[in-house]
């Protein structure tokens, strides 16, 4: 199973304030643990929403809204995608994330191709899985 570990934005991350060197070092060590355990698929930080845009689809048209966006607690500052045998295992990794007091992480399971078996044909599920297998390689040292 794949899980996305979502790091929620803070006023500092939305202001573009970079973490202190000690925080980068701690995060680097955590990422190395994920890599060494063979569970890390992706890990990225995101620029503030002031450098982003939202696209809303209405009536067959799209409306683009440039950032920043008001509610920092609803925004994402970064993420990991890991593989784990269960949500409990994924939560054990989340509990080890080196974040400061008051920062929030959300854990969400990522859909697998097989999850769509009731919606699309077996041929489409196999095609989707083949694409995922070819394009989603774990991060390695």
mmCIF file of N, CA and C in Angstrom:
data_model
loop_
_atom_site.group_PDB
_atom_site.id
_atom_site.type_symbol
_atom_site.label_atom_id
_atom_site.label_comp_id
_atom_site.label_asym_id
_atom_site.label_seq_id
_atom_site.Cartn_x
_atom_site.Cartn_y
_atom_site.Cartn_z
ATOM 1 N N UNK A 1 0.838 -1.178 0.000
ATOM 2 C CA UNK A 1 0.000 0.000 0.000
ATOM 3 C C UNK A 1 0.887 1.246 0.000
ATOM 4 N N UNK A 2 0.393 2.256 -0.699
ATOM 5 C CA UNK A 2 1.108 3.528 -0.684
ATOM 6 C C UNK A 2 0.328 4.532 0.162
ATOM 7 N N UNK A 3 1.083 5.375 0.841
ATOM 8 C CA UNK A 3 0.498 6.416 1.677
ATOM 9 C C UNK A 3 1.186 7.735 1.383
ATOM 10 N N UNK A 4 0.395 8.818 1.444
ATOM 11 C CA UNK A 4 0.954 10.156 1.335
ATOM 12 C C UNK A 4 0.955 10.753 2.733
ATOM 13 N N UNK A 5 2.120 11.209 3.142
ATOM 14 C CA UNK A 5 2.276 11.919 4.402
ATOM 15 C C UNK A 5 2.320 13.393 4.026
ATOM 16 N N UNK A 6 1.285 14.127 4.415
ATOM 17 C CA UNK A 6 1.121 15.520 4.005
ATOM 18 C C UNK A 6 1.495 16.429 5.164
ATOM 19 N N UNK A 7 2.437 17.341 4.918
ATOM 20 C CA UNK A 7 2.840 18.333 5.917
ATOM 21 C C UNK A 7 2.045 19.602 5.633
ATOM 22 N N UNK A 8 1.276 20.032 6.592
ATOM 23 C CA UNK A 8 0.456 21.228 6.426
ATOM 24 C C UNK A 8 1.315 22.495 6.528
ATOM 25 N N UNK A 9 0.884 23.522 5.819
ATOM 26 C CA UNK A 9 1.587 24.801 5.832
ATOM 27 C C UNK A 9 1.468 25.471 7.191
ATOM 28 N N UNK A 10 2.412 26.336 7.445
ATOM 29 C CA UNK A 10 2.406 27.191 8.633
ATOM 30 C C UNK A 10 2.539 28.632 8.145
ATOM 31 N N UNK A 11 2.305 29.601 9.014
ATOM 32 C CA UNK A 11 2.534 30.989 8.592
ATOM 33 C C UNK A 11 3.967 31.204 8.078
ATOM 34 N N UNK A 12 4.952 30.556 8.698
ATOM 35 C CA UNK A 12 6.337 30.693 8.232
ATOM 36 C C UNK A 12 6.536 30.089 6.846
ATOM 37 N N UNK A 13 6.010 28.876 6.623
ATOM 38 C CA UNK A 13 6.207 28.251 5.311
ATOM 39 C C UNK A 13 5.497 29.055 4.227
ATOM 40 N N UNK A 14 4.345 29.624 4.538
ATOM 41 C CA UNK A 14 3.617 30.447 3.569
ATOM 42 C C UNK A 14 4.318 31.779 3.323
ATOM 43 N N UNK A 15 5.115 32.234 4.295
ATOM 44 C CA UNK A 15 5.877 33.478 4.125
ATOM 45 C C UNK A 15 7.193 33.226 3.396
ATOM 46 N N UNK A 16 7.485 31.953 3.096
ATOM 47 C CA UNK A 16 8.723 31.625 2.399
ATOM 48 C C UNK A 16 9.928 31.537 3.305
ATOM 49 N N UNK A 17 9.695 31.471 4.625
ATOM 50 C CA UNK A 17 10.791 31.361 5.589
ATOM 51 C C UNK A 17 11.337 29.942 5.525
ATOM 52 N N UNK A 18 12.624 29.827 5.217
ATOM 53 C CA UNK A 18 13.248 28.506 5.124
ATOM 54 C C UNK A 18 13.537 27.971 6.531
ATOM 55 N N UNK A 19 13.437 26.664 6.713
ATOM 56 C CA UNK A 19 13.762 26.069 8.012
ATOM 57 C C UNK A 19 15.231 26.306 8.372
ATOM 58 N N UNK A 20 15.512 26.221 9.658
ATOM 59 C CA UNK A 20 16.896 26.362 10.132
ATOM 60 C C UNK A 20 17.724 25.170 9.673
ATOM 61 N N UNK A 21 19.040 25.344 9.577
ATOM 62 C CA UNK A 21 19.907 24.236 9.143
ATOM 63 C C UNK A 21 19.710 22.958 9.959
ATOM 64 N N UNK A 22 19.452 23.101 11.256
ATOM 65 C CA UNK A 22 19.248 21.926 12.106
ATOM 66 C C UNK A 22 18.010 21.137 11.668
ATOM 67 N N UNK A 23 16.974 21.863 11.237
ATOM 68 C CA UNK A 23 15.755 21.202 10.779
ATOM 69 C C UNK A 23 16.021 20.447 9.482
ATOM 70 N N UNK A 24 16.811 21.052 8.568
ATOM 71 C CA UNK A 24 17.169 20.358 7.327
ATOM 72 C C UNK A 24 17.968 19.100 7.628
ATOM 73 N N UNK A 25 18.885 19.190 8.587
ATOM 74 C CA UNK A 25 19.701 18.030 8.948
ATOM 75 C C UNK A 25 18.828 16.909 9.519
ATOM 76 N N UNK A 26 17.907 17.259 10.403
ATOM 77 C CA UNK A 26 17.026 16.256 11.000
ATOM 78 C C UNK A 26 16.142 15.614 9.928
ATOM 79 N N UNK A 27 15.648 16.435 8.998
ATOM 80 C CA UNK A 27 14.804 15.899 7.935
ATOM 81 C C UNK A 27 15.614 14.996 7.011
ATOM 82 N N UNK A 28 16.854 15.381 6.735
ATOM 83 C CA UNK A 28 17.729 14.548 5.913
ATOM 84 C C UNK A 28 17.968 13.190 6.544
ATOM 85 N N UNK A 29 18.165 13.162 7.858
ATOM 86 C CA UNK A 29 18.354 11.892 8.569
ATOM 87 C C UNK A 29 17.090 11.035 8.500
ATOM 88 N N UNK A 30 15.943 11.682 8.670
ATOM 89 C CA UNK A 30 14.675 10.949 8.583
ATOM 90 C C UNK A 30 14.502 10.365 7.181
ATOM 91 N N UNK A 31 14.787 11.163 6.154
ATOM 92 C CA UNK A 31 14.675 10.677 4.772
ATOM 93 C C UNK A 31 15.615 9.494 4.534
ATOM 94 N N UNK A 32 16.823 9.556 5.079
ATOM 95 C CA UNK A 32 17.766 8.435 4.958
ATOM 96 C C UNK A 32 17.207 7.169 5.598
ATOM 97 N N UNK A 33 16.525 7.312 6.745
ATOM 98 C CA UNK A 33 15.909 6.150 7.393
ATOM 99 C C UNK A 33 14.838 5.537 6.487
ATOM 100 N N UNK A 34 14.036 6.401 5.854
ATOM 101 C CA UNK A 34 13.011 5.915 4.930
ATOM 102 C C UNK A 34 13.645 5.192 3.746
ATOM 103 N N UNK A 35 14.721 5.774 3.207
ATOM 104 C CA UNK A 35 15.431 5.173 2.075
ATOM 105 C C UNK A 35 16.032 3.833 2.484
ATOM 106 N N UNK A 36 16.720 3.813 3.631
ATOM 107 C CA UNK A 36 17.362 2.586 4.103
ATOM 108 C C UNK A 36 16.345 1.471 4.349
ATOM 109 N N UNK A 37 15.130 1.853 4.770
ATOM 110 C CA UNK A 37 14.074 0.862 5.012
ATOM 111 C C UNK A 37 13.393 0.436 3.704
ATOM 112 N N UNK A 38 13.707 1.130 2.615
ATOM 113 C CA UNK A 38 13.124 0.782 1.322
ATOM 114 C C UNK A 38 11.672 1.181 1.163
ATOM 115 N N UNK A 39 11.214 2.190 1.916
ATOM 116 C CA UNK A 39 9.807 2.574 1.856
ATOM 117 C C UNK A 39 9.560 3.909 1.151
ATOM 118 N N UNK A 40 10.597 4.699 0.928
ATOM 119 C CA UNK A 40 10.404 6.029 0.342
ATOM 120 C C UNK A 40 10.222 5.954 -1.162
ATOM 121 N N UNK A 41 9.117 6.527 -1.651
ATOM 122 C CA UNK A 41 8.847 6.602 -3.079
ATOM 123 C C UNK A 41 9.052 8.022 -3.603
ATOM 124 N N UNK A 42 8.732 9.027 -2.775
ATOM 125 C CA UNK A 42 8.908 10.431 -3.165
ATOM 126 C C UNK A 42 8.912 11.285 -1.906
ATOM 127 N N UNK A 43 9.588 12.426 -1.989
ATOM 128 C CA UNK A 43 9.611 13.377 -0.879
ATOM 129 C C UNK A 43 9.904 14.754 -1.460
ATOM 130 N N UNK A 44 9.016 15.693 -1.203
ATOM 131 C CA UNK A 44 9.176 17.031 -1.771
ATOM 132 C C UNK A 44 8.627 18.094 -0.842
ATOM 133 N N UNK A 45 9.267 19.242 -0.847
ATOM 134 C CA UNK A 45 8.740 20.437 -0.215
ATOM 135 C C UNK A 45 8.130 21.302 -1.302
ATOM 136 N N UNK A 46 7.183 22.143 -0.925
ATOM 137 C CA UNK A 46 6.502 22.982 -1.893
ATOM 138 C C UNK A 46 6.753 24.463 -1.611
ATOM 139 N N UNK A 47 6.839 25.252 -2.668
ATOM 140 C CA UNK A 47 6.941 26.699 -2.518
ATOM 141 C C UNK A 47 5.641 27.212 -1.900
ATOM 142 N N UNK A 48 5.663 28.423 -1.331
ATOM 143 C CA UNK A 48 4.443 28.992 -0.748
ATOM 144 C C UNK A 48 3.338 29.154 -1.789
ATOM 145 N N UNK A 49 2.104 29.217 -1.320
ATOM 146 C CA UNK A 49 0.967 29.359 -2.231
ATOM 147 C C UNK A 49 1.012 30.684 -2.988
ATOM 148 N N UNK A 50 1.773 31.655 -2.497
ATOM 149 C CA UNK A 50 1.895 32.936 -3.209
ATOM 150 C C UNK A 50 2.535 32.747 -4.580
ATOM 151 N N UNK A 51 3.238 31.630 -4.754
ATOM 152 C CA UNK A 51 3.866 31.332 -6.045
ATOM 153 C C UNK A 51 3.049 30.317 -6.844
ATOM 154 N N UNK A 52 1.842 30.017 -6.368
ATOM 155 C CA UNK A 52 1.011 29.013 -7.022
ATOM 156 C C UNK A 52 -0.264 29.602 -7.593
ATOM 157 N N UNK A 53 -1.134 28.737 -8.031
ATOM 158 C CA UNK A 53 -2.428 29.117 -8.586
ATOM 159 C C UNK A 53 -3.430 28.003 -8.316
ATOM 160 N N UNK A 54 -4.693 28.366 -8.289
ATOM 161 C CA UNK A 54 -5.785 27.406 -8.200
ATOM 162 C C UNK A 54 -6.613 27.526 -9.468
ATOM 163 N N UNK A 55 -7.074 26.404 -9.950
ATOM 164 C CA UNK A 55 -7.928 26.401 -11.127
ATOM 165 C C UNK A 55 -9.251 25.764 -10.732
ATOM 166 N N UNK A 56 -10.332 26.505 -10.908
ATOM 167 C CA UNK A 56 -11.670 26.019 -10.605
ATOM 168 C C UNK A 56 -12.415 25.824 -11.911
ATOM 169 N N UNK A 57 -13.080 24.692 -12.045
ATOM 170 C CA UNK A 57 -13.823 24.370 -13.256
ATOM 171 C C UNK A 57 -15.301 24.628 -13.008
ATOM 172 N N UNK A 58 -15.882 25.526 -13.825
ATOM 173 C CA UNK A 58 -17.291 25.891 -13.680
ATOM 174 C C UNK A 58 -17.916 26.016 -15.057
ATOM 175 N N UNK A 59 -19.005 25.304 -15.265
ATOM 176 C CA UNK A 59 -19.754 25.442 -16.505
ATOM 177 C C UNK A 59 -18.935 25.204 -17.761
ATOM 178 N N UNK A 60 -18.031 24.223 -17.711
ATOM 179 C CA UNK A 60 -17.210 23.920 -18.873
ATOM 180 C C UNK A 60 -16.048 24.870 -19.081
ATOM 181 N N UNK A 61 -15.858 25.813 -18.182
ATOM 182 C CA UNK A 61 -14.741 26.762 -18.269
ATOM 183 C C UNK A 61 -13.891 26.644 -17.021
ATOM 184 N N UNK A 62 -12.721 27.230 -17.073
ATOM 185 C CA UNK A 62 -11.865 27.218 -15.890
ATOM 186 C C UNK A 62 -11.559 28.660 -15.466
ATOM 187 N N UNK A 63 -11.469 28.825 -14.150
ATOM 188 C CA UNK A 63 -11.160 30.118 -13.556
ATOM 189 C C UNK A 63 -9.847 29.956 -12.793
ATOM 190 N N UNK A 64 -8.864 30.792 -13.126
ATOM 191 C CA UNK A 64 -7.558 30.724 -12.479
ATOM 192 C C UNK A 64 -7.468 31.808 -11.413
ATOM 193 N N UNK A 65 -7.082 31.382 -10.203
ATOM 194 C CA UNK A 65 -6.871 32.315 -9.099
ATOM 195 C C UNK A 65 -5.414 32.206 -8.676
ATOM 196 N N UNK A 66 -4.679 33.300 -8.759
ATOM 197 C CA UNK A 66 -3.291 33.302 -8.316
ATOM 198 C C UNK A 66 -3.233 33.335 -6.800
ATOM 199 N N UNK A 67 -2.178 32.705 -6.229
ATOM 200 C CA UNK A 67 -1.970 32.719 -4.791
ATOM 201 C C UNK A 67 -1.547 34.102 -4.349
ATOM 202 N N UNK A 68 -1.467 34.358 -3.091
ATOM 203 C CA UNK A 68 -1.574 33.397 -1.974
ATOM 204 C C UNK A 68 -3.033 33.079 -1.635
ATOM 205 N N UNK A 69 -3.189 32.020 -0.840
ATOM 206 C CA UNK A 69 -4.505 31.590 -0.411
ATOM 207 C C UNK A 69 -4.599 31.768 1.098
ATOM 208 N N UNK A 70 -5.772 32.132 1.576
ATOM 209 C CA UNK A 70 -5.950 32.603 2.950
ATOM 210 C C UNK A 70 -5.663 31.578 4.049
ATOM 211 N N UNK A 71 -6.275 30.433 4.019
ATOM 212 C CA UNK A 71 -6.212 29.488 5.135
ATOM 213 C C UNK A 71 -4.967 28.601 5.094
ATOM 214 N N UNK A 72 -3.938 28.933 5.887
ATOM 215 C CA UNK A 72 -2.715 28.126 5.864
ATOM 216 C C UNK A 72 -2.960 26.708 6.352
ATOM 217 N N UNK A 73 -3.910 26.503 7.265
ATOM 218 C CA UNK A 73 -4.146 25.149 7.786
ATOM 219 C C UNK A 73 -4.722 24.219 6.724
ATOM 220 N N UNK A 74 -5.211 24.771 5.623
ATOM 221 C CA UNK A 74 -5.752 23.955 4.541
ATOM 222 C C UNK A 74 -4.750 23.757 3.408
ATOM 223 N N UNK A 75 -3.564 24.324 3.538
ATOM 224 C CA UNK A 75 -2.565 24.258 2.482
ATOM 225 C C UNK A 75 -1.497 23.225 2.806
ATOM 226 N N UNK A 76 -0.769 22.809 1.788
ATOM 227 C CA UNK A 76 0.271 21.792 1.924
ATOM 228 C C UNK A 76 1.637 22.440 1.744
ATOM 229 N N UNK A 77 2.568 22.128 2.655
ATOM 230 C CA UNK A 77 3.933 22.644 2.568
ATOM 231 C C UNK A 77 4.882 21.606 1.975
ATOM 232 N N UNK A 78 4.518 20.341 2.043
ATOM 233 C CA UNK A 78 5.369 19.286 1.508
ATOM 234 C C UNK A 78 4.737 17.931 1.729
ATOM 235 N N UNK A 79 5.422 16.892 1.228
ATOM 236 C CA UNK A 79 4.857 15.556 1.347
ATOM 237 C C UNK A 79 5.922 14.490 1.154
ATOM 238 N N UNK A 80 5.595 13.308 1.630
ATOM 239 C CA UNK A 80 6.315 12.072 1.317
ATOM 240 C C UNK A 80 5.284 11.122 0.738
ATOM 241 N N UNK A 81 5.709 10.253 -0.124
ATOM 242 C CA UNK A 81 4.901 9.101 -0.500
ATOM 243 C C UNK A 81 5.741 7.887 -0.125
ATOM 244 N N UNK A 82 5.150 7.049 0.712
ATOM 245 C CA UNK A 82 5.857 5.855 1.184
ATOM 246 C C UNK A 82 5.025 4.622 0.863
ATOM 247 N N UNK A 83 5.673 3.486 0.954
ATOM 248 C CA UNK A 83 4.971 2.214 0.845
ATOM 249 C C UNK A 83 5.028 1.552 2.223
ATOM 250 N N UNK A 84 3.915 0.984 2.634
ATOM 251 C CA UNK A 84 3.837 0.328 3.936
ATOM 252 C C UNK A 84 2.834 -0.818 3.838
ATOM 253 N N UNK A 85 2.964 -1.763 4.754
ATOM 254 C CA UNK A 85 2.073 -2.927 4.751
ATOM 255 C C UNK A 85 0.687 -2.588 5.289
ATOM 256 N N UNK A 86 0.611 -1.505 6.097
ATOM 257 C CA UNK A 86 -0.670 -1.148 6.718
ATOM 258 C C UNK A 86 -0.645 0.325 7.114
ATOM 259 N N UNK A 87 -1.814 0.834 7.456
ATOM 260 C CA UNK A 87 -1.881 2.210 7.952
ATOM 261 C C UNK A 87 -1.134 2.333 9.278
ATOM 262 N N UNK A 88 -1.204 1.308 10.103
ATOM 263 C CA UNK A 88 -0.471 1.344 11.377
ATOM 264 C C UNK A 88 1.025 1.497 11.142
ATOM 265 N N UNK A 89 1.564 0.766 10.168
ATOM 266 C CA UNK A 89 2.989 0.889 9.858
ATOM 267 C C UNK A 89 3.303 2.294 9.350
ATOM 268 N N UNK A 90 2.449 2.829 8.498
ATOM 269 C CA UNK A 90 2.651 4.182 7.988
ATOM 270 C C UNK A 90 2.607 5.203 9.130
ATOM 271 N N UNK A 91 1.694 5.006 10.062
ATOM 272 C CA UNK A 91 1.606 5.912 11.216
ATOM 273 C C UNK A 91 2.862 5.857 12.079
ATOM 274 N N UNK A 92 3.467 4.692 12.179
ATOM 275 C CA UNK A 92 4.724 4.598 12.927
ATOM 276 C C UNK A 92 5.797 5.487 12.292
ATOM 277 N N UNK A 93 5.835 5.550 10.965
ATOM 278 C CA UNK A 93 6.771 6.462 10.290
ATOM 279 C C UNK A 93 6.390 7.910 10.554
ATOM 280 N N UNK A 94 5.105 8.222 10.489
ATOM 281 C CA UNK A 94 4.647 9.594 10.730
ATOM 282 C C UNK A 94 5.075 10.068 12.110
ATOM 283 N N UNK A 95 4.976 9.208 13.096
ATOM 284 C CA UNK A 95 5.333 9.580 14.470
ATOM 285 C C UNK A 95 6.807 9.939 14.602
ATOM 286 N N UNK A 96 7.625 9.551 13.630
ATOM 287 C CA UNK A 96 9.070 9.819 13.678
ATOM 288 C C UNK A 96 9.470 11.068 12.897
ATOM 289 N N UNK A 97 8.529 11.700 12.191
ATOM 290 C CA UNK A 97 8.842 12.891 11.402
ATOM 291 C C UNK A 97 9.336 13.988 12.341
ATOM 292 N N UNK A 98 10.492 14.569 12.050
ATOM 293 C CA UNK A 98 11.064 15.590 12.940
ATOM 294 C C UNK A 98 10.492 16.989 12.667
ATOM 295 N N UNK A 99 9.272 17.234 13.149
ATOM 296 C CA UNK A 99 8.662 18.548 13.002
ATOM 297 C C UNK A 99 8.551 19.229 14.355
ATOM 298 N N UNK A 100 8.341 20.529 14.310
ATOM 299 C CA UNK A 100 8.226 21.316 15.537
ATOM 300 C C UNK A 100 6.848 21.180 16.171
ATOM 301 N N UNK A 101 6.786 21.526 17.435
ATOM 302 C CA UNK A 101 5.545 21.541 18.203
ATOM 303 C C UNK A 101 4.472 22.324 17.450
ATOM 304 N N UNK A 102 3.283 21.746 17.363
ATOM 305 C CA UNK A 102 2.158 22.439 16.747
ATOM 306 C C UNK A 102 2.021 22.244 15.245
ATOM 307 N N UNK A 103 3.039 21.690 14.570
ATOM 308 C CA UNK A 103 2.919 21.442 13.138
ATOM 309 C C UNK A 103 2.026 20.217 12.928
ATOM 310 N N UNK A 104 1.350 20.169 11.794
ATOM 311 C CA UNK A 104 0.354 19.136 11.542
ATOM 312 C C UNK A 104 0.721 18.297 10.330
ATOM 313 N N UNK A 105 0.497 17.001 10.473
ATOM 314 C CA UNK A 105 0.693 16.055 9.379
ATOM 315 C C UNK A 105 -0.614 15.306 9.177
ATOM 316 N N UNK A 106 -0.931 15.056 7.913
ATOM 317 C CA UNK A 106 -2.096 14.255 7.563
ATOM 318 C C UNK A 106 -1.600 13.020 6.814
ATOM 319 N N UNK A 107 -2.154 11.873 7.124
ATOM 320 C CA UNK A 107 -1.797 10.630 6.446
ATOM 321 C C UNK A 107 -2.984 10.177 5.616
ATOM 322 N N UNK A 108 -2.737 9.926 4.326
ATOM 323 C CA UNK A 108 -3.808 9.481 3.441
ATOM 324 C C UNK A 108 -3.310 8.316 2.599
ATOM 325 N N UNK A 109 -4.138 7.311 2.435
ATOM 326 C CA UNK A 109 -3.794 6.190 1.569
ATOM 327 C C UNK A 109 -3.976 6.612 0.111
ATOM 328 N N UNK A 110 -3.054 6.189 -0.732
ATOM 329 C CA UNK A 110 -3.103 6.476 -2.163
ATOM 330 C C UNK A 110 -3.847 5.340 -2.848
ATOM 331 N N UNK A 111 -4.733 5.687 -3.771
ATOM 332 C CA UNK A 111 -5.441 4.651 -4.527
ATOM 333 C C UNK A 111 -4.456 3.843 -5.348
ATOM 334 N N UNK A 112 -4.698 2.552 -5.412
ATOM 335 C CA UNK A 112 -3.953 1.645 -6.277
ATOM 336 C C UNK A 112 -4.831 1.335 -7.486
ATOM 337 N N UNK A 113 -4.235 0.900 -8.560
ATOM 338 C CA UNK A 113 -4.997 0.587 -9.772
ATOM 339 C C UNK A 113 -6.118 -0.409 -9.466
ATOM 340 N N UNK A 114 -5.842 -1.400 -8.639
ATOM 341 C CA UNK A 114 -6.832 -2.429 -8.318
ATOM 342 C C UNK A 114 -8.060 -1.859 -7.597
ATOM 343 N N UNK A 115 -7.920 -0.697 -6.958
ATOM 344 C CA UNK A 115 -9.052 -0.086 -6.264
ATOM 345 C C UNK A 115 -10.165 0.325 -7.224
ATOM 346 N N UNK A 116 -9.862 0.410 -8.508
ATOM 347 C CA UNK A 116 -10.835 0.843 -9.503
ATOM 348 C C UNK A 116 -11.483 -0.325 -10.244
ATOM 349 N N UNK A 117 -11.257 -1.544 -9.773
ATOM 350 C CA UNK A 117 -11.745 -2.745 -10.459
ATOM 351 C C UNK A 117 -13.264 -2.758 -10.616
ATOM 352 N N UNK A 118 -13.997 -2.141 -9.694
ATOM 353 C CA UNK A 118 -15.458 -2.107 -9.796
ATOM 354 C C UNK A 118 -15.948 -1.016 -10.745
ATOM 355 N N UNK A 119 -15.045 -0.154 -11.190
ATOM 356 C CA UNK A 119 -15.429 1.002 -11.987
ATOM 357 C C UNK A 119 -15.011 0.869 -13.450
ATOM 358 N N UNK A 120 -13.865 0.231 -13.681
ATOM 359 C CA UNK A 120 -13.343 0.090 -15.051
ATOM 360 C C UNK A 120 -13.044 -1.381 -15.337
ATOM 361 N N UNK A 121 -12.778 -1.673 -16.589
ATOM 362 C CA UNK A 121 -12.525 -3.063 -16.990
ATOM 363 C C UNK A 121 -11.195 -3.569 -16.434
ATOM 364 N N UNK A 122 -11.064 -4.883 -16.369
ATOM 365 C CA UNK A 122 -9.810 -5.506 -15.915
ATOM 366 C C UNK A 122 -8.659 -5.093 -16.824
ATOM 367 N N UNK A 123 -8.950 -4.924 -18.087
ATOM 368 C CA UNK A 123 -7.929 -4.492 -19.050
ATOM 369 C C UNK A 123 -7.419 -3.090 -18.704
ATOM 370 N N UNK A 124 -8.320 -2.188 -18.348
ATOM 371 C CA UNK A 124 -7.925 -0.827 -17.963
ATOM 372 C C UNK A 124 -7.144 -0.828 -16.649
ATOM 373 N N UNK A 125 -7.548 -1.669 -15.694
ATOM 374 C CA UNK A 125 -6.816 -1.786 -14.427
ATOM 375 C C UNK A 125 -5.396 -2.268 -14.700
ATOM 376 N N UNK A 126 -5.245 -3.285 -15.548
ATOM 377 C CA UNK A 126 -3.916 -3.812 -15.880
ATOM 378 C C UNK A 126 -3.077 -2.762 -16.589
ATOM 379 N N UNK A 127 -3.681 -2.013 -17.478
ATOM 380 C CA UNK A 127 -2.979 -0.949 -18.200
ATOM 381 C C UNK A 127 -2.484 0.124 -17.220
ATOM 382 N N UNK A 128 -3.347 0.516 -16.301
ATOM 383 C CA UNK A 128 -2.985 1.516 -15.289
ATOM 384 C C UNK A 128 -1.849 0.995 -14.412
ATOM 385 N N UNK A 129 -1.938 -0.268 -13.985
ATOM 386 C CA UNK A 129 -0.895 -0.832 -13.127
ATOM 387 C C UNK A 129 0.431 -0.916 -13.864
ATOM 388 N N UNK A 130 0.399 -1.275 -15.120
ATOM 389 C CA UNK A 130 1.633 -1.336 -15.915
ATOM 390 C C UNK A 130 2.271 0.043 -16.013
ATOM 391 N N UNK A 131 1.452 1.059 -16.212
ATOM 392 C CA UNK A 131 1.973 2.431 -16.269
ATOM 393 C C UNK A 131 2.611 2.805 -14.937
ATOM 394 N N UNK A 132 1.920 2.508 -13.828
ATOM 395 C CA UNK A 132 2.453 2.822 -12.496
ATOM 396 C C UNK A 132 3.771 2.087 -12.250
ATOM 397 N N UNK A 133 3.816 0.804 -12.602
ATOM 398 C CA UNK A 133 5.036 0.022 -12.406
ATOM 399 C C UNK A 133 6.205 0.603 -13.185
ATOM 400 N N UNK A 134 5.950 1.083 -14.383
ATOM 401 C CA UNK A 134 7.012 1.617 -15.230
ATOM 402 C C UNK A 134 7.472 3.001 -14.795
ATOM 403 N N UNK A 135 6.599 3.749 -14.123
ATOM 404 C CA UNK A 135 6.895 5.158 -13.831
ATOM 405 C C UNK A 135 7.101 5.503 -12.371
ATOM 406 N N UNK A 136 6.856 4.590 -11.468
ATOM 407 C CA UNK A 136 6.975 4.924 -10.055
ATOM 408 C C UNK A 136 8.055 4.072 -9.411
ATOM 409 N N UNK A 137 9.246 4.574 -9.490
ATOM 410 C CA UNK A 137 10.402 3.876 -8.933
ATOM 411 C C UNK A 137 10.729 4.461 -7.563
ATOM 412 N N UNK A 138 11.053 3.620 -6.588
ATOM 413 C CA UNK A 138 11.439 4.127 -5.269
ATOM 414 C C UNK A 138 12.747 4.934 -5.366
ATOM 415 N N UNK A 139 12.877 5.872 -4.438
ATOM 416 C CA UNK A 139 14.120 6.630 -4.317
ATOM 417 C C UNK A 139 15.155 5.707 -3.686
ATOM 418 N N UNK A 140 16.358 5.666 -4.249
ATOM 419 C CA UNK A 140 17.422 4.836 -3.683
ATOM 420 C C UNK A 140 18.668 5.683 -3.495
ATOM 421 N N UNK A 141 19.580 5.164 -2.693
ATOM 422 C CA UNK A 141 20.855 5.871 -2.464
ATOM 423 C C UNK A 141 21.691 5.879 -3.724
#
